[in-house]
mmCIF file of C-alpha atoms and ligand atoms in Angstrom:
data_model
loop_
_atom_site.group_PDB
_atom_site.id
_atom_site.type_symbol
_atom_site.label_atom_id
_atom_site.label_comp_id
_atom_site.label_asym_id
_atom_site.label_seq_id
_atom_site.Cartn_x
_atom_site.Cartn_y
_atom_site.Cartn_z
ATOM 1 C CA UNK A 25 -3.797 -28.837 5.203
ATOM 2 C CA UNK A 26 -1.607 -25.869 3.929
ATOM 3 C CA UNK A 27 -0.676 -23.115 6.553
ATOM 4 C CA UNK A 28 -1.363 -19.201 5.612
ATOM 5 C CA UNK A 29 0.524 -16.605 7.681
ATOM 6 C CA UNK A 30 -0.772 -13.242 7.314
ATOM 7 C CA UNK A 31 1.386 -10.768 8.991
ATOM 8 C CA UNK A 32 0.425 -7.457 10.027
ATOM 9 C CA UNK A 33 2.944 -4.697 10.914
ATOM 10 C CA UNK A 34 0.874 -2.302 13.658
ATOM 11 C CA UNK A 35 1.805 0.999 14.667
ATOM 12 C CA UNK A 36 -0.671 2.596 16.871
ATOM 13 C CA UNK A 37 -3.113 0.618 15.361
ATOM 14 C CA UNK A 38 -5.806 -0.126 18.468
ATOM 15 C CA UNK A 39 -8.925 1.068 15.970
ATOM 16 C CA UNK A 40 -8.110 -1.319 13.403
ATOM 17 C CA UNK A 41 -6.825 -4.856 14.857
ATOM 18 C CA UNK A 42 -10.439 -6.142 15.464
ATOM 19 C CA UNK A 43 -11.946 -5.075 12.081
ATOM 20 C CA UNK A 44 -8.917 -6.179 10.073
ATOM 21 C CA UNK A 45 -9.469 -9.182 11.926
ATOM 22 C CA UNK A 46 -13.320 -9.485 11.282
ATOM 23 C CA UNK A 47 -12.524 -8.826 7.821
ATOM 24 C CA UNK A 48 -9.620 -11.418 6.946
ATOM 25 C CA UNK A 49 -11.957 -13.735 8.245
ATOM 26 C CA UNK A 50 -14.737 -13.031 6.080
ATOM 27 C CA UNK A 51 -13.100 -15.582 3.829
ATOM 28 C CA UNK A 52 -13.439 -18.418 5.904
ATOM 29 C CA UNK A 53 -15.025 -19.982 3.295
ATOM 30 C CA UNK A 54 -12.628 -19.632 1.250
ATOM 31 C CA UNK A 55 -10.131 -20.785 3.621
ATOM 32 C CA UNK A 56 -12.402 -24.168 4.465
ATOM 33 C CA UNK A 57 -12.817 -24.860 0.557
ATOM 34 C CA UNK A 58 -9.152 -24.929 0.212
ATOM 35 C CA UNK A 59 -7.723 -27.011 3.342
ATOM 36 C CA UNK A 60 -5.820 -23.203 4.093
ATOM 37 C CA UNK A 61 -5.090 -23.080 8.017
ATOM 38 C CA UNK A 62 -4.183 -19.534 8.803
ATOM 39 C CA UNK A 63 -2.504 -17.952 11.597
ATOM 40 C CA UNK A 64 -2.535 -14.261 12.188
ATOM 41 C CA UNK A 65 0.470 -12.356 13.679
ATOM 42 C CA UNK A 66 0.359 -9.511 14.650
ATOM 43 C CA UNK A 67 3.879 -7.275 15.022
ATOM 44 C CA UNK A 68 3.117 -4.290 17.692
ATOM 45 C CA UNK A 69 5.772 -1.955 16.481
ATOM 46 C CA UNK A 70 6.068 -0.182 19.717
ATOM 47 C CA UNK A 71 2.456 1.358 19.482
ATOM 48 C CA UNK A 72 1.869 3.764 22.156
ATOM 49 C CA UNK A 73 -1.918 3.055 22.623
ATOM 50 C CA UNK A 74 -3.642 -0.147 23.017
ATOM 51 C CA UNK A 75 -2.385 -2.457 20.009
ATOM 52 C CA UNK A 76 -0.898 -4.975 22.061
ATOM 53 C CA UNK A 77 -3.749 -4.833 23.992
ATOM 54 C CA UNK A 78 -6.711 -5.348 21.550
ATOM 55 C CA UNK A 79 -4.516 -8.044 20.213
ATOM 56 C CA UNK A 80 -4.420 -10.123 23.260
ATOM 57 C CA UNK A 81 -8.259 -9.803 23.788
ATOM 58 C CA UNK A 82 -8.397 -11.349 20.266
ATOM 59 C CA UNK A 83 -5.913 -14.349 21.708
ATOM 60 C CA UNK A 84 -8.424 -15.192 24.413
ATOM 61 C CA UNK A 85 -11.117 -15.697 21.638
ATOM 62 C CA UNK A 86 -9.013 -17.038 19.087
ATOM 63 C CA UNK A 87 -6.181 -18.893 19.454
ATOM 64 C CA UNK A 88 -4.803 -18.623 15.481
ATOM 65 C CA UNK A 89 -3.913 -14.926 16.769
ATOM 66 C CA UNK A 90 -0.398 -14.628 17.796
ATOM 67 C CA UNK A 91 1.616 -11.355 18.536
ATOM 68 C CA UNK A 92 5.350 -9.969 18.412
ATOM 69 C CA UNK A 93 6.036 -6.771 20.536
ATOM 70 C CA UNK A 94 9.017 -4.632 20.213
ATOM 71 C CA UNK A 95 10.368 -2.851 22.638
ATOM 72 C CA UNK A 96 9.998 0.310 21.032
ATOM 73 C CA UNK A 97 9.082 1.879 17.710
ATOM 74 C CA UNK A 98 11.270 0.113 15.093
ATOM 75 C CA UNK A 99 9.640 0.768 11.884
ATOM 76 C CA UNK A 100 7.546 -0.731 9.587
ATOM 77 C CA UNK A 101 10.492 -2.835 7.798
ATOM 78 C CA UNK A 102 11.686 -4.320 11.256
ATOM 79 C CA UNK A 103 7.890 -5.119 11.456
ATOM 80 C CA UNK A 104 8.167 -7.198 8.329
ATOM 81 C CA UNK A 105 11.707 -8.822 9.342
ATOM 82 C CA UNK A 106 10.523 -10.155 12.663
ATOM 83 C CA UNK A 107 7.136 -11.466 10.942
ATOM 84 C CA UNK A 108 8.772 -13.334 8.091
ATOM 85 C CA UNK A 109 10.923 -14.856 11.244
ATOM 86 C CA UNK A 110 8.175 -15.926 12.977
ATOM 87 C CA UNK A 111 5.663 -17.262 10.088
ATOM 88 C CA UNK A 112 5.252 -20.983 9.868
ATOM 89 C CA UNK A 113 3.439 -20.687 7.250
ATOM 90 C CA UNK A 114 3.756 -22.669 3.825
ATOM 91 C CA UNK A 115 2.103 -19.668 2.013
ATOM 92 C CA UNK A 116 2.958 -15.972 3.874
ATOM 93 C CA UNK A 117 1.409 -12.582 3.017
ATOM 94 C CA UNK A 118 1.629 -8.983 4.574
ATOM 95 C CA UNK A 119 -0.850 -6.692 4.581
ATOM 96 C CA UNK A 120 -1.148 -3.236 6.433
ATOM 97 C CA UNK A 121 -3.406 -3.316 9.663
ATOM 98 C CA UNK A 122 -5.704 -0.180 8.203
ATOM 99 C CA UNK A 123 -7.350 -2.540 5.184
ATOM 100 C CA UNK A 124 -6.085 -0.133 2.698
ATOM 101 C CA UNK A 125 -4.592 -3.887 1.227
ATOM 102 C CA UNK A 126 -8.369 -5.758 0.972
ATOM 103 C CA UNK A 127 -8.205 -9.336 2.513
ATOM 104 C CA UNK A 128 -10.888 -9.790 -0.701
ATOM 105 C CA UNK A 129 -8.478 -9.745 -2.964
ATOM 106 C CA UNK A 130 -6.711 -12.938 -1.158
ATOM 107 C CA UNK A 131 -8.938 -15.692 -3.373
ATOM 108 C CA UNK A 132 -7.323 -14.574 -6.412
ATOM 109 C CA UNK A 133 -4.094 -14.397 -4.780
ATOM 110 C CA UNK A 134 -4.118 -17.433 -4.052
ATOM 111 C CA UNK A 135 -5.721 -18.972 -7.522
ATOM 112 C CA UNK A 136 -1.949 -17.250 -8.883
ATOM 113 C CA UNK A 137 -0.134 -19.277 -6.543
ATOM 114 C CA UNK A 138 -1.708 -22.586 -7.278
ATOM 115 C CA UNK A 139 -1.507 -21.735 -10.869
ATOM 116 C CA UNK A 140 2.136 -21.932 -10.539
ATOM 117 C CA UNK A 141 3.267 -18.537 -9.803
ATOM 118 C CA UNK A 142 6.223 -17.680 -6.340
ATOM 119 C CA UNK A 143 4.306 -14.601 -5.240
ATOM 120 C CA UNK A 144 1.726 -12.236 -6.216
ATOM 121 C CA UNK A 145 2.224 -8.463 -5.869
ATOM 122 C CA UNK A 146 -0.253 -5.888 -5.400
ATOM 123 C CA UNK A 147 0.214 -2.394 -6.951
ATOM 124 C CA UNK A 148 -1.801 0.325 -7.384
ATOM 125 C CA UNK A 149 -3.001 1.796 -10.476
ATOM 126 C CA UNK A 150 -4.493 5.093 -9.021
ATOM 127 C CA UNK A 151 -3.203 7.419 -5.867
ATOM 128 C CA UNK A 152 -6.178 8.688 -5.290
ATOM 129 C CA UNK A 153 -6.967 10.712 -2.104
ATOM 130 C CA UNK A 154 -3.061 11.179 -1.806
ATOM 131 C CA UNK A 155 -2.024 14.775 -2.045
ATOM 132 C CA UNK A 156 -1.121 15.915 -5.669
ATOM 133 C CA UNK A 157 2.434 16.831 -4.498
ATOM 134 C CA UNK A 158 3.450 13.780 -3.043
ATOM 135 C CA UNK A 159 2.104 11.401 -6.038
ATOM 136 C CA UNK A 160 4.318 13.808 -8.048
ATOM 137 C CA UNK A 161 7.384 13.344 -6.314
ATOM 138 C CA UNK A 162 6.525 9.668 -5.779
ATOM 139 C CA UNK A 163 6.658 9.295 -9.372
ATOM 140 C CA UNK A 164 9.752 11.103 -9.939
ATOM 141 C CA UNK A 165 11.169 8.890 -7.147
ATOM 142 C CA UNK A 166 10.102 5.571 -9.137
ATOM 143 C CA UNK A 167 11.427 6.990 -12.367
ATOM 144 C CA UNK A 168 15.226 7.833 -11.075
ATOM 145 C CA UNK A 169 15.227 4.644 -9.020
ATOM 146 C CA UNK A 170 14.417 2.253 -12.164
ATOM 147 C CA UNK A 171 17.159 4.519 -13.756
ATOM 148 C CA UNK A 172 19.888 3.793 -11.916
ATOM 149 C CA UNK A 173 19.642 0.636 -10.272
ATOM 150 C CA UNK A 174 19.329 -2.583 -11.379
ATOM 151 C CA UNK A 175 16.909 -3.737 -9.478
ATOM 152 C CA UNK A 176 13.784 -3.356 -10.303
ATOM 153 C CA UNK A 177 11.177 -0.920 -8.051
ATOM 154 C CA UNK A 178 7.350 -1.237 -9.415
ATOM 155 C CA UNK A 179 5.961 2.649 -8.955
ATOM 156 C CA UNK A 180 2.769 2.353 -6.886
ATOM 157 C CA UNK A 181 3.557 -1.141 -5.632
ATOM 158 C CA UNK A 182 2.496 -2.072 -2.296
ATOM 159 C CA UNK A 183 3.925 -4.382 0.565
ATOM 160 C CA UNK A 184 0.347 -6.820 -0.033
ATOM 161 C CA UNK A 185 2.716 -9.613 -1.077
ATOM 162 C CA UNK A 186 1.218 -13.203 -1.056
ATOM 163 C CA UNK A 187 4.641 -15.722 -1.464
ATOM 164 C CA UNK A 188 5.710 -19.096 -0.933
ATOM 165 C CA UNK A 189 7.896 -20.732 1.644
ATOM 166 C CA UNK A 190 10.885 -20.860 -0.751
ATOM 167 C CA UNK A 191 10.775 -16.689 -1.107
ATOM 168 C CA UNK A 192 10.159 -16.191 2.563
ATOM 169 C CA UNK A 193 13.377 -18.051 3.232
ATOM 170 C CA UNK A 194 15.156 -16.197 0.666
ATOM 171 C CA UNK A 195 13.922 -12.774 1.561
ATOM 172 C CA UNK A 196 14.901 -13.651 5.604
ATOM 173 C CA UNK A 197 18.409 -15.008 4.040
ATOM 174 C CA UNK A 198 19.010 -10.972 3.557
ATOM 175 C CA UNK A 199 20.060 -10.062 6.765
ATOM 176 C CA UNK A 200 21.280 -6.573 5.828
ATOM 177 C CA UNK A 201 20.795 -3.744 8.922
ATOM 178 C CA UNK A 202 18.960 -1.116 6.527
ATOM 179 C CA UNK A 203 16.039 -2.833 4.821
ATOM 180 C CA UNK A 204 14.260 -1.544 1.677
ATOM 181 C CA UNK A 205 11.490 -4.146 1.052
ATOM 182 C CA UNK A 206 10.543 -2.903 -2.171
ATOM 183 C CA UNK A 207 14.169 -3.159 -3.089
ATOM 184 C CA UNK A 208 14.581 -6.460 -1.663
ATOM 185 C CA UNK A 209 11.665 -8.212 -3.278
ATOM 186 C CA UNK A 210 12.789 -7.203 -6.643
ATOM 187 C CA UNK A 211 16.350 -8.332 -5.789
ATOM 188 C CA UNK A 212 15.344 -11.575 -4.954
ATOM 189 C CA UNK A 213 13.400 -12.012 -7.962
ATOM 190 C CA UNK A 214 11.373 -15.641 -8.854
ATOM 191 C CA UNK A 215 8.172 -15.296 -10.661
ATOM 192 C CA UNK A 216 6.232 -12.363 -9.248
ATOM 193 C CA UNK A 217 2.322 -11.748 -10.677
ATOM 194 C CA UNK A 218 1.302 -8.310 -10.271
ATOM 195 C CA UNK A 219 -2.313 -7.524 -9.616
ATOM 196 C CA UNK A 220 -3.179 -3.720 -10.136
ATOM 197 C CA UNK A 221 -6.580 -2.559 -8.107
ATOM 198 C CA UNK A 222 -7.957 0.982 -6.891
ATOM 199 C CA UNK A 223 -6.285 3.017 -3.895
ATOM 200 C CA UNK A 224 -8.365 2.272 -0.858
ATOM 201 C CA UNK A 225 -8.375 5.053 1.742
ATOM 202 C CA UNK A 226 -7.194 3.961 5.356
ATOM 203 C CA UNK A 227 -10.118 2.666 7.485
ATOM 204 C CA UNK A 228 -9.285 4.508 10.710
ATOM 205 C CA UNK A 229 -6.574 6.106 12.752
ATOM 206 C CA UNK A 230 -4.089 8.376 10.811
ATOM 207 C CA UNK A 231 -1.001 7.804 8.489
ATOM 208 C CA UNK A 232 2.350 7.116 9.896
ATOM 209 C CA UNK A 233 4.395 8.553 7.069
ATOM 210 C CA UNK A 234 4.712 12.455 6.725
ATOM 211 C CA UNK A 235 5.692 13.687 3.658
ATOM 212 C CA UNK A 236 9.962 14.353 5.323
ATOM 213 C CA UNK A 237 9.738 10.668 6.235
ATOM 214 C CA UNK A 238 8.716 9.340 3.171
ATOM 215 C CA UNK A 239 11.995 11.945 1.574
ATOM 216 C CA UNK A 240 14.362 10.127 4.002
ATOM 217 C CA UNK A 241 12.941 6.600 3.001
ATOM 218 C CA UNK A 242 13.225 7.244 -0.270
ATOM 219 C CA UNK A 243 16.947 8.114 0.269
ATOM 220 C CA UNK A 244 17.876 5.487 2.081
ATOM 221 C CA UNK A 245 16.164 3.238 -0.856
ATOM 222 C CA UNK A 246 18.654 4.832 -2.928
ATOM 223 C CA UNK A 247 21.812 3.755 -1.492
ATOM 224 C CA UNK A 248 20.139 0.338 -0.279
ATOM 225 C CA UNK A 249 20.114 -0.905 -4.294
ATOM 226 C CA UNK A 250 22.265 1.889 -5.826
ATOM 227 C CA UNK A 251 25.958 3.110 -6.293
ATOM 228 C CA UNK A 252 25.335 5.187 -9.107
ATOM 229 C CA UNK A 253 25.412 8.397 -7.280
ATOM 230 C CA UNK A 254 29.134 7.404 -6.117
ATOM 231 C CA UNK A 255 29.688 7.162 -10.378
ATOM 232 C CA UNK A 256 28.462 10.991 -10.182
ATOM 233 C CA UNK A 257 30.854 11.966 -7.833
ATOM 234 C CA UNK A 258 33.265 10.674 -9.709
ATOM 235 C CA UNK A 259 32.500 11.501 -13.018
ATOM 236 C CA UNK A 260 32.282 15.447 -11.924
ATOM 237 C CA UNK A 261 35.470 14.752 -10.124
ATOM 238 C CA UNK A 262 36.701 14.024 -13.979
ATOM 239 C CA UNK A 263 34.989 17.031 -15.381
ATOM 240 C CA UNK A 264 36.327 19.831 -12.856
ATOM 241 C CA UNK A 265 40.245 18.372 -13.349
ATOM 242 C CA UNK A 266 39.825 18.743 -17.079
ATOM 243 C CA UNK A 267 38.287 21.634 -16.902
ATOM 244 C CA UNK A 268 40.990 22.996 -14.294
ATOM 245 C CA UNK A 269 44.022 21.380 -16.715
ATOM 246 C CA UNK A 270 42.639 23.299 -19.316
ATOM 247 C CA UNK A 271 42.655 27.006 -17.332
ATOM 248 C CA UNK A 272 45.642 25.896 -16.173
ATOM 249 C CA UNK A 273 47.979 25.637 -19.875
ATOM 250 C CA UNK A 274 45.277 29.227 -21.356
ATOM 251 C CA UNK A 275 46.404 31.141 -18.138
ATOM 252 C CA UNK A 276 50.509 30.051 -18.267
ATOM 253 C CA UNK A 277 49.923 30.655 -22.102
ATOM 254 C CA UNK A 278 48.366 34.162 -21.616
ATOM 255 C CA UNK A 279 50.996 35.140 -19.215
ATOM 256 C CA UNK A 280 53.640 34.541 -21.121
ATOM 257 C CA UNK A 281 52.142 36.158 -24.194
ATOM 258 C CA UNK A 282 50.372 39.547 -22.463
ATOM 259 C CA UNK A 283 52.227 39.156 -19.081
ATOM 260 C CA UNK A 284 50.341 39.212 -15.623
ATOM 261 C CA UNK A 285 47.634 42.241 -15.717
ATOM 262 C CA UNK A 286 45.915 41.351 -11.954
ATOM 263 C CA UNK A 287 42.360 41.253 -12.370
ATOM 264 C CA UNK A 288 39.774 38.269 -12.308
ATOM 265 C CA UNK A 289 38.856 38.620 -8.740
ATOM 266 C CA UNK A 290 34.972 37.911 -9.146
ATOM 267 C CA UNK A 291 35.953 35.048 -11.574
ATOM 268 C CA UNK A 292 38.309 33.513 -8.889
ATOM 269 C CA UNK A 293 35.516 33.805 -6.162
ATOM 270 C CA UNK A 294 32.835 32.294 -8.908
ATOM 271 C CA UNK A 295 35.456 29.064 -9.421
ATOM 272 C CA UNK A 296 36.178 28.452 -5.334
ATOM 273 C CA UNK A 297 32.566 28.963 -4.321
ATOM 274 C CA UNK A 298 31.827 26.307 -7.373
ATOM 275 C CA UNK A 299 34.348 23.976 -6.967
ATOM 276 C CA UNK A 300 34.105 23.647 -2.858
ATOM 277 C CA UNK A 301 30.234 23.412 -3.350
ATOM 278 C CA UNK A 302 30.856 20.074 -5.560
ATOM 279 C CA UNK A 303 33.056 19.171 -2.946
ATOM 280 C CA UNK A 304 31.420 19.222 -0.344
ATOM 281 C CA UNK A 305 28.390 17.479 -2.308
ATOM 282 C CA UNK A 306 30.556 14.526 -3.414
ATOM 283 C CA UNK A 307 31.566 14.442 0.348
ATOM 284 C CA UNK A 308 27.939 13.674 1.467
ATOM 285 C CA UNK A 309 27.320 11.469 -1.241
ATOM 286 C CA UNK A 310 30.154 9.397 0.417
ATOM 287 C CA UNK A 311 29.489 10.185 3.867
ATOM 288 C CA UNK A 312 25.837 8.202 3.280
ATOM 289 C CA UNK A 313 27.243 5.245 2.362
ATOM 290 C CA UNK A 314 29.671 5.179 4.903
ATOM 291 C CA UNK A 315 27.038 5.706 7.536
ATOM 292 C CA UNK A 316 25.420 3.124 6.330
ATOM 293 C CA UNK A 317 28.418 0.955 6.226
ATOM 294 C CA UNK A 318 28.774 1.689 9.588
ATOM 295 C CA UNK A 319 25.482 0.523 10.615
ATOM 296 C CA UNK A 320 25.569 -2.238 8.880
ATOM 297 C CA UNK A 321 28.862 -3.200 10.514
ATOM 298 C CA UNK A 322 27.864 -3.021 14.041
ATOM 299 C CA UNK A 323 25.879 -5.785 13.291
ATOM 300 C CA UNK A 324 22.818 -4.548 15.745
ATOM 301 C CA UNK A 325 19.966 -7.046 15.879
ATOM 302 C CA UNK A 326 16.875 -5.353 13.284
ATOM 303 C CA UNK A 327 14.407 -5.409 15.968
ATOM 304 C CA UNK A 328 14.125 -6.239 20.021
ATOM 305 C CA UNK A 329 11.054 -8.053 21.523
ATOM 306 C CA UNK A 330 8.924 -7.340 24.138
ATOM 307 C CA UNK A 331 5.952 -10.214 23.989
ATOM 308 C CA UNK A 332 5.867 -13.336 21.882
ATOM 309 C CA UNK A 333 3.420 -15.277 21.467
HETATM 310 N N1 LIG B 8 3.685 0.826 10.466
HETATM 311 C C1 LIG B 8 4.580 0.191 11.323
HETATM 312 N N2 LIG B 8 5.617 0.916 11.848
HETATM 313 C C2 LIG B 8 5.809 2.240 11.556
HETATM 314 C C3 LIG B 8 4.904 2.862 10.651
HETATM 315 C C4 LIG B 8 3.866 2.125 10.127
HETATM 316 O O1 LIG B 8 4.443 -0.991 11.599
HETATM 317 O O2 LIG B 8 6.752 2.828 12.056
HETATM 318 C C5 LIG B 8 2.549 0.052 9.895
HETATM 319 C C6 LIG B 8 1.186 0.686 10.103
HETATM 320 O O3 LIG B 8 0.633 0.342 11.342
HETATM 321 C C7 LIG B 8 0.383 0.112 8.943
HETATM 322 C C8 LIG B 8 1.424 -0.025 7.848
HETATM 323 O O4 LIG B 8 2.698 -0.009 8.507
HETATM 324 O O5 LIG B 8 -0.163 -1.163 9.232
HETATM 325 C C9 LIG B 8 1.335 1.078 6.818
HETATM 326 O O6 LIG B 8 1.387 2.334 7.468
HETATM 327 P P1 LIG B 8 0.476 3.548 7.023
HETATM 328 O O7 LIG B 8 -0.908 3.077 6.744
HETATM 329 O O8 LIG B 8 0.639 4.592 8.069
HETATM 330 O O9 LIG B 8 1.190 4.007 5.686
HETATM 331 P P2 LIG B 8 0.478 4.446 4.304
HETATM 332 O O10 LIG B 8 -0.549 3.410 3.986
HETATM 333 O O11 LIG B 8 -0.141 5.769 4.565
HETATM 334 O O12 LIG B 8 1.592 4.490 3.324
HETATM 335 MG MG1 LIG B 9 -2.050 2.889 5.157
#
């Protein structure tokens, strides 16, 4: 017998923990044909209505249904950390509690795996029913994040992951405070299928992610698996010194030559306002990565738990 874990991050999620339940198991067929044992945890990211508590009715019925509380909201990435941690499972995937990652698609998943392959991806192909200016700026993010970092970022991918043991270990060996899970699967790399289907609209309940938070995620993905904005800091540094060594010989020159007519006051006012505004850029650039450095220094735990079971 092979164990499955299927691990499913839930924020305020009460609608949808039965029917994602009634739905993975559709494939209980599937599961008997292949000697797959699953268990099914569920990771209550502090939800404010009745997750936990549609997930321990499922417990009394079920005993493959296991759950991880936090104490409070820690997002969906903590969600994922403290599920890889607790998965037993020789095979692990995560999928999103609304079915908007289709348990369906699990058989061929799984026909990847035993073909040979470390984990099969999901991505998808169309953002349909997403507003027209997030897709847009989505897509911008994808293209300046493959740009300048190394690691590679799929545009559209999703979280549905189905991997073996040996990446869950590797993935859990990154321990790092600010997590960027699209980031970190590429950086751990092994051989990754990708299987490209329709955008599926959430079942119930409402998204979690306005359009600010998904700006400040994709920030944070930025520094998480890029330095190259430091390089820009630098490299204007460069440019304004030259440009100021430069002034620096024409005006000495010009004095000498015509003598020292006072005028240039709007000019002046045009260079400080410039030159402090890079400044002061350059300044945040560095003050995100040391405020990230910082957090990642205090070494506080990812997540805190409530219930286990
Ligand atoms: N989620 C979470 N913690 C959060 C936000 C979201 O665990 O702080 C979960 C949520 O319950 C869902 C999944 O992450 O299972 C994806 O969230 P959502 O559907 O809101 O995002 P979208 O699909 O719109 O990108
Ligand atoms: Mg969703």
């Amino acid at each position: 017998m092979k164990l499955l874990s299927v691990i499913v991050p839930c924020y305020n999620e009460e609608e949808n923990v039965r029917d994602f339940y009634d739905e993975l198991f559709k494939n209980a067929a599937f599961f008997q044909n292949n000697e797959i044992e699953v268990e099914l945890l569920y990771i209550d990211d502090g939800s404010r209505d009745k997750t936990a508590e549609e997930v321990r009715k499922l417990r009394d019925e079920d005993a493959r249904v296991h759950l991880v509380s936090f104490s409070r909201n820690f997002g969906k990435e903590a969600a994922i950390y403290a599920g890889l941690q607790k998965a037993k499972g020789d095979l692990v995937v995560l999928m999103d509690a609304d079915l908007q990652d289709p348990p369906s698609l699990l058989p061929e998943m799984y026909g990847y795996i035993e073909a040979g392959y470390d984990s099969v991806a999901t991505r998808r192909v169309t953002r349909k029913g997403e507003p027209v200016l997030r897709s847009f700026f989505a897509r911008m993010f994808y293209r300046l994040m493959n740009r300048i970092s190394r690691t590679e970022i799929v545009d559209g991918a999703r979280d549905y992951r189905l991997m073996t043991r040996q990446v869950v270990d590797a993935i859990l060996a990154m321990t790092e405070y600010n997590r960027f899970t699209k980031g970190i699967f590429g950086w751990v790399g092994y051989e990754t299928k990708w299987l490209e289907y329709e955008n599926v609209e959430r079942r119930k309940g409402e998204t979690k992610w306005s359009f600010w938070k998904l700006f400040l995620y994709s920030l944070e993905g930025i520094v998480a698996f890029s330095t190259a904005p430091l390089t820009i800091a630098v490299v204007m540094g460069t440019l304004f010194c030259v440009l100021a060594f430069a002034m620096i010989i024409f005006i000495i020159a010009r004095t000498l030559l015509f003598g020292d007519p006072t005028s240039g006051w709007p000019s002046l006012v045009c260079i400080i306002l410039l030159v402090s505004g890079v400044q002061l850029f350059c300044l945040g650039i560095l003050g995100q990565y040391l405020s990230k450095t910082y957090m990642e220094v205090k070494k506080r735990p990812i997540y805190l738990v409530k219930e286990d079971f």
